[in-house]
Short mmCIF file of C-alpha atoms in Angstrom, two decimals:
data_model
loop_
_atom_site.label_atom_id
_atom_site.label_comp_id
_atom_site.label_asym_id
_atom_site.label_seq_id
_atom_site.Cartn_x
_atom_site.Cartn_y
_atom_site.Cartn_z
CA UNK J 26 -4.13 15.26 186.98
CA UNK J 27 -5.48 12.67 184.50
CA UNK J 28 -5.61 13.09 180.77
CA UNK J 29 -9.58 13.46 180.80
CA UNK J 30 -9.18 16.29 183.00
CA UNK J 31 -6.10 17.91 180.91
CA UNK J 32 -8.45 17.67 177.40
CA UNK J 33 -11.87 18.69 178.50
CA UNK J 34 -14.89 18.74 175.62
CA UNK J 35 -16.18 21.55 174.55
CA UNK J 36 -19.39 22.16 175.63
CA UNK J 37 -22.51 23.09 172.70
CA UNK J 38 -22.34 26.83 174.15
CA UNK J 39 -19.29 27.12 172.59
CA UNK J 40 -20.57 26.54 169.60
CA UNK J 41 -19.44 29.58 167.28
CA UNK J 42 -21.29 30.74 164.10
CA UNK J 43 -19.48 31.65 161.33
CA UNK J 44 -20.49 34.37 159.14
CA UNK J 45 -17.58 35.28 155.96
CA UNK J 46 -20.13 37.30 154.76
CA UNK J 47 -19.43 40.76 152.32
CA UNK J 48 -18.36 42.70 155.54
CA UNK J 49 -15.75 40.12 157.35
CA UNK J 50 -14.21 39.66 153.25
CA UNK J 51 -14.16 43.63 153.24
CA UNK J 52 -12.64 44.01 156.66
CA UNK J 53 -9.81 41.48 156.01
CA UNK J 54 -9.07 42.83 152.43
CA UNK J 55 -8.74 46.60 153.89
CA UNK J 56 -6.62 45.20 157.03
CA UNK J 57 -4.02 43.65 154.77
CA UNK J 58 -3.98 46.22 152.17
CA UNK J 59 -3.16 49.17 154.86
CA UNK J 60 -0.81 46.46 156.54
CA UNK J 61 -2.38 47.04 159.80
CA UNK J 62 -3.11 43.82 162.31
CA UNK J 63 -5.97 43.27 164.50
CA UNK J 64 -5.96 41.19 168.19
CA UNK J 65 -9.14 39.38 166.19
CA UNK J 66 -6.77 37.37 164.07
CA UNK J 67 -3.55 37.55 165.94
CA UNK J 68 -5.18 35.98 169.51
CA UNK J 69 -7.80 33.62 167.30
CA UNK J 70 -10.86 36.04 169.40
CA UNK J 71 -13.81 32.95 168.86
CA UNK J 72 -16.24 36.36 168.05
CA UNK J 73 -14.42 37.99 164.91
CA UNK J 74 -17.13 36.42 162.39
CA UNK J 75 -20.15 38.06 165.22
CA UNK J 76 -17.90 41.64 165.12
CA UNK J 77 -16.80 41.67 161.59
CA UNK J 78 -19.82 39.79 159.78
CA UNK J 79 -22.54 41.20 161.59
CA UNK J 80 -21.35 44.38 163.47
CA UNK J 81 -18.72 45.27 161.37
CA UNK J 82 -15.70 46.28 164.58
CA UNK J 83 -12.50 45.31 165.15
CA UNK J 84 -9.83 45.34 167.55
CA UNK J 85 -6.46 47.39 165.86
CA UNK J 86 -3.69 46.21 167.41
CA UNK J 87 -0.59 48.45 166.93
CA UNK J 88 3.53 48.45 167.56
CA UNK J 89 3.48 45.50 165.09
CA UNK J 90 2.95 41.72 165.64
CA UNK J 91 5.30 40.22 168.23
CA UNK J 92 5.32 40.62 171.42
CA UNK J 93 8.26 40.70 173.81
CA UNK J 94 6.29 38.76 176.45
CA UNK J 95 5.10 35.03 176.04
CA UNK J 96 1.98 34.80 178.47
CA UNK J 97 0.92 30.98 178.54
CA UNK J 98 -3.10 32.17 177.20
CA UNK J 99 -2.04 34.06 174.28
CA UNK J 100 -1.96 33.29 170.87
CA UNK J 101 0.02 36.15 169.96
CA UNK J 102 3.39 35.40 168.54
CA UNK J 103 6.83 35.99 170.97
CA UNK J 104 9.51 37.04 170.06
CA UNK J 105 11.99 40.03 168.61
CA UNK J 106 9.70 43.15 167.62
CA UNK J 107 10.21 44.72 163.99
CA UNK J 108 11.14 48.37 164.35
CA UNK J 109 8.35 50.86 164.93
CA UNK J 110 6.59 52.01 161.89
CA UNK J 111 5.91 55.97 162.64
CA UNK J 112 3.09 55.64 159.56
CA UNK J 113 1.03 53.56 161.48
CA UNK J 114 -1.19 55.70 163.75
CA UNK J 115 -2.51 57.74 159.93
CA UNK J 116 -3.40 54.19 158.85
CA UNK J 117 -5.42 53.08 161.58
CA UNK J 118 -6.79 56.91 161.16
CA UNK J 119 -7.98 56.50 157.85
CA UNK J 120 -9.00 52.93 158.05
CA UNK J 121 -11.63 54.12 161.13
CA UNK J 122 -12.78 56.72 158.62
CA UNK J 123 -13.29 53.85 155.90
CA UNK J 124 -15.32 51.27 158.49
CA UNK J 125 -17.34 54.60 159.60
CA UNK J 126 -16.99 53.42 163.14
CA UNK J 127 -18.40 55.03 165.96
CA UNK J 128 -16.12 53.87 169.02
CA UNK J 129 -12.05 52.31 167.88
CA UNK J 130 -10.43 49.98 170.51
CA UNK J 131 -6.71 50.23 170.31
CA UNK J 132 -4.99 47.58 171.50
CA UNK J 133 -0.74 46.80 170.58
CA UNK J 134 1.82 43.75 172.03
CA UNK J 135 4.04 44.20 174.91
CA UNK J 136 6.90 46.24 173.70
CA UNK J 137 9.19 45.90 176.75
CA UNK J 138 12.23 47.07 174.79
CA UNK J 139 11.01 50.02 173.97
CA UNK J 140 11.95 52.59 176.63
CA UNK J 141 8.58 54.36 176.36
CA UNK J 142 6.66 51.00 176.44
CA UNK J 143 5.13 51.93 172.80
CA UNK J 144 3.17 55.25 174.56
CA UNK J 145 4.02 57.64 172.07
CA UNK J 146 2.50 55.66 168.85
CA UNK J 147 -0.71 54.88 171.45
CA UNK J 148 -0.85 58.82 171.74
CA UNK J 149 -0.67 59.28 168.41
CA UNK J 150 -2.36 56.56 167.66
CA UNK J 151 -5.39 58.22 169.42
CA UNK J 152 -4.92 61.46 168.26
CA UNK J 153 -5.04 60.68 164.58
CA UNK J 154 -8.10 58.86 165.10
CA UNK J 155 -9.83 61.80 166.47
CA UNK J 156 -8.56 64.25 164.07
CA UNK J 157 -9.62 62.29 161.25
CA UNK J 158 -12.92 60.81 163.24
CA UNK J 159 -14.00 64.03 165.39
CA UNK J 160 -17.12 61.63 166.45
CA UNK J 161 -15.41 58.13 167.20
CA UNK J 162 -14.87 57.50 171.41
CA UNK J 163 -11.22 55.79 171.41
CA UNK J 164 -10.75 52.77 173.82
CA UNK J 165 -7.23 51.96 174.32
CA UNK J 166 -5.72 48.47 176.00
CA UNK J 167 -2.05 49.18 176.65
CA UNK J 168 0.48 46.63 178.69
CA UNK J 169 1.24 47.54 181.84
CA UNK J 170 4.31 49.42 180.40
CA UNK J 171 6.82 47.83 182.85
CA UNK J 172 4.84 49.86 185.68
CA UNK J 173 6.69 52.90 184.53
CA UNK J 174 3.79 55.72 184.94
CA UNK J 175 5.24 58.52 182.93
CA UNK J 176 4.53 55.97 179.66
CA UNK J 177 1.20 55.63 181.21
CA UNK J 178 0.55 59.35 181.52
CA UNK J 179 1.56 60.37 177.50
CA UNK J 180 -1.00 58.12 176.37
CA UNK J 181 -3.88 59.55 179.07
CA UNK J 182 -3.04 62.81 178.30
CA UNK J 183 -4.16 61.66 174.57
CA UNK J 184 -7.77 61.89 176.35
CA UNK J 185 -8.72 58.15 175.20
CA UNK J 186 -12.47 57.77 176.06
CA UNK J 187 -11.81 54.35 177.71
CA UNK J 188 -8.75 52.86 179.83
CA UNK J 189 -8.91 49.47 179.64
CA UNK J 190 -5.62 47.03 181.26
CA UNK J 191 -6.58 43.63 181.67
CA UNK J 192 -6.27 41.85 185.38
CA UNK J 193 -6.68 38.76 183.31
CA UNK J 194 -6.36 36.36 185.52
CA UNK J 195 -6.75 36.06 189.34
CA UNK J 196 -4.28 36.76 192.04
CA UNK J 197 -2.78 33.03 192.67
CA UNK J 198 -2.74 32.46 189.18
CA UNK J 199 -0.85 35.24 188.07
CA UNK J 200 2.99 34.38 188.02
CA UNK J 201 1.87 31.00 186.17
CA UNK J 202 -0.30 32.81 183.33
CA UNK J 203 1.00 36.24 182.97
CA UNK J 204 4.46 36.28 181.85
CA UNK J 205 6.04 39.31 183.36
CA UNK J 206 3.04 40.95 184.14
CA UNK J 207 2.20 41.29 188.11
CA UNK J 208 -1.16 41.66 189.69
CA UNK J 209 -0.92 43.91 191.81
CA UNK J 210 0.97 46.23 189.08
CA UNK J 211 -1.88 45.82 186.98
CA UNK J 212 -4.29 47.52 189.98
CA UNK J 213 -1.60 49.95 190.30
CA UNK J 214 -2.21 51.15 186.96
CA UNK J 215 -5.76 50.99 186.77
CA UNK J 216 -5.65 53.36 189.92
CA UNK J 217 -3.36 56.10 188.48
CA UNK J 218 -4.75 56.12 185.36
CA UNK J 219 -8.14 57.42 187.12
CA UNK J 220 -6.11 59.22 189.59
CA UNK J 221 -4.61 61.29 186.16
CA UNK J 222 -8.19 61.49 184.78
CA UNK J 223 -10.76 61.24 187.09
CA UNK J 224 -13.14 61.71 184.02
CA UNK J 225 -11.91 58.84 181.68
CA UNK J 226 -13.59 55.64 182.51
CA UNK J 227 -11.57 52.67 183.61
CA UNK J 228 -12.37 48.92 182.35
CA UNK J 229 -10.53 45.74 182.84
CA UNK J 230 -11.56 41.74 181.69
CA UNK J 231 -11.00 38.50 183.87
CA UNK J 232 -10.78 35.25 181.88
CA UNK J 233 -11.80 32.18 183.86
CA UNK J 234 -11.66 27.92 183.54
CA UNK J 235 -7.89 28.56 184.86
CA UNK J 236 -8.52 26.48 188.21
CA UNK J 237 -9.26 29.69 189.92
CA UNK J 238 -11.95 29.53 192.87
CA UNK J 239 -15.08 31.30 192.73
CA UNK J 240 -14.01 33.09 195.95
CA UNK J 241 -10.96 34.28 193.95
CA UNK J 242 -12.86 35.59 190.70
CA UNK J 243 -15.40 37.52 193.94
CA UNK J 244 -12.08 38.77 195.00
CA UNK J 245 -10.98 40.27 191.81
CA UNK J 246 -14.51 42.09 191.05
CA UNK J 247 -13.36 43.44 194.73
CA UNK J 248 -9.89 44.75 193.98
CA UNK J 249 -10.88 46.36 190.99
CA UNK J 250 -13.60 48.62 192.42
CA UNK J 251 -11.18 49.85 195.48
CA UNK J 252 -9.36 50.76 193.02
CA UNK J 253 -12.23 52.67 190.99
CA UNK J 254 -12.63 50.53 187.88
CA UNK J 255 -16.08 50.66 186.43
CA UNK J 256 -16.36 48.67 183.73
CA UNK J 257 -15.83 44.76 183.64
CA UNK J 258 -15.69 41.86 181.37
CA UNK J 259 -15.69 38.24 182.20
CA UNK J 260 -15.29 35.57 180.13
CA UNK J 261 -14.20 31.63 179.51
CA UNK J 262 -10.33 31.09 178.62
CA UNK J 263 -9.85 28.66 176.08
CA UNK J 264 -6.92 27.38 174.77
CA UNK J 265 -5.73 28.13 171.44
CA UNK J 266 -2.91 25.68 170.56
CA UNK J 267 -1.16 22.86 172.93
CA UNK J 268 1.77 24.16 174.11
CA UNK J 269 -0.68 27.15 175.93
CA UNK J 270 -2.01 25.98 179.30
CA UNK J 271 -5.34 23.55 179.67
CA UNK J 272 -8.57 24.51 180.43
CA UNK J 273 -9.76 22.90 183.98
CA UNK J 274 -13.41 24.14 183.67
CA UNK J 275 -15.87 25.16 181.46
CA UNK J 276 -18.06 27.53 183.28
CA UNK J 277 -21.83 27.79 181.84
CA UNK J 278 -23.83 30.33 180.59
CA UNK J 279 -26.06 30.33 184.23
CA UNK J 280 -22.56 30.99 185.75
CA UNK J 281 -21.72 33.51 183.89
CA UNK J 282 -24.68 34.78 184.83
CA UNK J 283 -24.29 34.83 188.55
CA UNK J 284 -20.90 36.54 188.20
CA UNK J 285 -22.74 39.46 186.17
CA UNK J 286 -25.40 39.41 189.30
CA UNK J 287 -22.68 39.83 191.76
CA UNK J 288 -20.24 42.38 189.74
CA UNK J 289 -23.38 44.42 189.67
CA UNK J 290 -23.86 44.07 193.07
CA UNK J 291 -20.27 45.27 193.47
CA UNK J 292 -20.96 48.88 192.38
CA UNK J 293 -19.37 48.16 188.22
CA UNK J 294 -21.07 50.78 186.17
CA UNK J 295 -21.49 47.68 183.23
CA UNK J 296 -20.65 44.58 182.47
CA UNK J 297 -20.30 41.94 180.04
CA UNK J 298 -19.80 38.28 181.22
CA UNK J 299 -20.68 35.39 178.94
CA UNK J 300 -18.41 31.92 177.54
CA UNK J 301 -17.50 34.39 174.50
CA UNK J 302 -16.90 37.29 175.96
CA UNK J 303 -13.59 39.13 175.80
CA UNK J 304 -12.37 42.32 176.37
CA UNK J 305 -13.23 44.16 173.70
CA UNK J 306 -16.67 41.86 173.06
CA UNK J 307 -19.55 45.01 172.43
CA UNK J 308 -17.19 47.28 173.44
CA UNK J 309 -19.56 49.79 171.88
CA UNK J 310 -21.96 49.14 173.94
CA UNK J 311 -19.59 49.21 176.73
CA UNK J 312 -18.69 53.02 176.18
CA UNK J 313 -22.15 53.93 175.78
CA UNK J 314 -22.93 52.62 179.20
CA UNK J 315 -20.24 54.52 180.45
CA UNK J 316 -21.84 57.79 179.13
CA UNK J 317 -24.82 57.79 180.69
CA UNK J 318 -23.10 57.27 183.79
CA UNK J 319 -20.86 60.03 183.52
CA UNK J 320 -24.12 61.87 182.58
CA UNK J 321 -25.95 60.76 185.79
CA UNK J 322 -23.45 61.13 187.98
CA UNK J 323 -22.78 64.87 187.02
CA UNK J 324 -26.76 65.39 187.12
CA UNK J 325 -26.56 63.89 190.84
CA UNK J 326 -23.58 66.15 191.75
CA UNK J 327 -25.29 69.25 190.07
CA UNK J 328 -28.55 68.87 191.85
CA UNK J 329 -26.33 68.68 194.93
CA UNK J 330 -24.62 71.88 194.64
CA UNK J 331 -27.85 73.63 193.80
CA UNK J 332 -29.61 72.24 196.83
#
């Protein structure tokens, strides 16, 4: 591969505004005075000025800030974990309360040497929130948790209003990008956790401009709805420092467009696809969707029983 292809330019769409307006100065201050950290900083998200400036969100990402995995994408530090800190959940409680936010997104590292896979403080986590937020929907984006299901079951049985676990990248490309991680564990989960609560909607968020064909991101949108995901996110990997891996395309704004076409097609309930999108991009939005199809769907089944 030649050195022009290794360092591709940035195309204008990636272009990102910034905004360090009263709410992004607010949001940091409050972040670092309750010592919690957020995925916006820690994996350099290119939309944290959009969420924090204009929408006022964020991402909390518990169980500290290193991760016991070193995927080659993420900007999230490796290494040994600190110990847990039990005060943590009450934090991210209160600071919900503060931001008046209407739907949290949990997310936490890879915490492979805990036994429980961090599950309890995600429980927790969730049901602070919702004691101290009766009105806030909870999304939560857990690890795989070493594929070990009982983890996987504390946290559902916190009744989180969204199960997201990121497929992140596709099939071929796994063992190269996700360190660890295995694709087919990922589905695994996806499929238990609506297995364990039919009710909960499931989400998960492909990142593309890996080298990955467009028959293999079709094939992804495929696995993940026969295994009842209804929400997906799609969006353009970049790279945030050089020792991660290159990006080998930068897909356009008109692609991104097709690939929302054909995951509709597929049967997804919503989804987001765009150059900035990431997981937790208008995640609001996102659960709302996934409300009113709840809602239709039980109108659909009730009509049917009464027919």
């Amino acid at each position: 591969m030649s050195t022009k292809q290794e360092h591709l330019r940035k195309p204008d769409w990636l272009k990102i505004k910034l905004n360090t307006n009263e709410n992004y100065t607010d949001l940091k201050k409050m972040m670092r005075e309750n010592n919690l950290n957020t995925v916006c900083e820690e994996a350099k998200c290119p939309n944290i000025h959009e969420c924090w400036g204009t929408r006022r969100t964020a991402t909390f990402m518990i169980l500290g800030a290193v991760c016991t995995r070193a995927c080659r994408f993420c900007a999230v530090k490796t290494g040994l974990p600190n110990e847990l800190d039990l005060q943590e959940p009450e934090r991210v409680a209160a600071s919900v309360k503060m931001m008046n936010l209407k739907h949290a997104v949990i997310t936490a590292v890879a915490r492979d040497d805990l036994k429980d896979g961090g599950s309890a403080v995600f429980a927790e986590t969730i049901r602070a929130i919702k004691r101290a937020n009766p009105f806030t929907t909870v999304e939560v984006l857990p690890s795989d948790m070493g594929g070990v299901y009982e983890n996987l079951e504390r946290l559902m049985d916190a009744k989180p209003d969204i199960l997201n676990h990121n497929i992140e990248t596709v099939r071929r490309l796994t063992p190269r990008v996700r360190a660890r991680a295995k694709y087919d564990r990922s589905l695994e989960l996806l499929k238990r956790s609506k297995e364990m609560h039919p009710e909960i909607p499931t989400k998960s968020s492909l990142m593309i401009g890996l080298g990955e064909t467009k028959e293999e991101i079709i094939e992804v949108m495929d696995d993940l709805r026969a295994n009842d995901v209804d929400i997906m996110t799609i969006g353009q990997y970049l790279q945030p420092s050089k020792k991660h891996l290159m990006v080998q395309k930068y897909y356009s704004p008109k692609e991104f467009k097709e690939f929302w076409e054909i995951a509709m097609t597929k049967g997804f309930s919503h989804c987001q696809a765009g150059p900035l999108v990431r997981s937790s991009y208008h995640a609001d939005e996102q659960v709302n969707a996934a409300a009113k199809e709840r809602q239709r769907l039980g109108e659909v089944q009730a009509a049917a029983t009464n027919s």
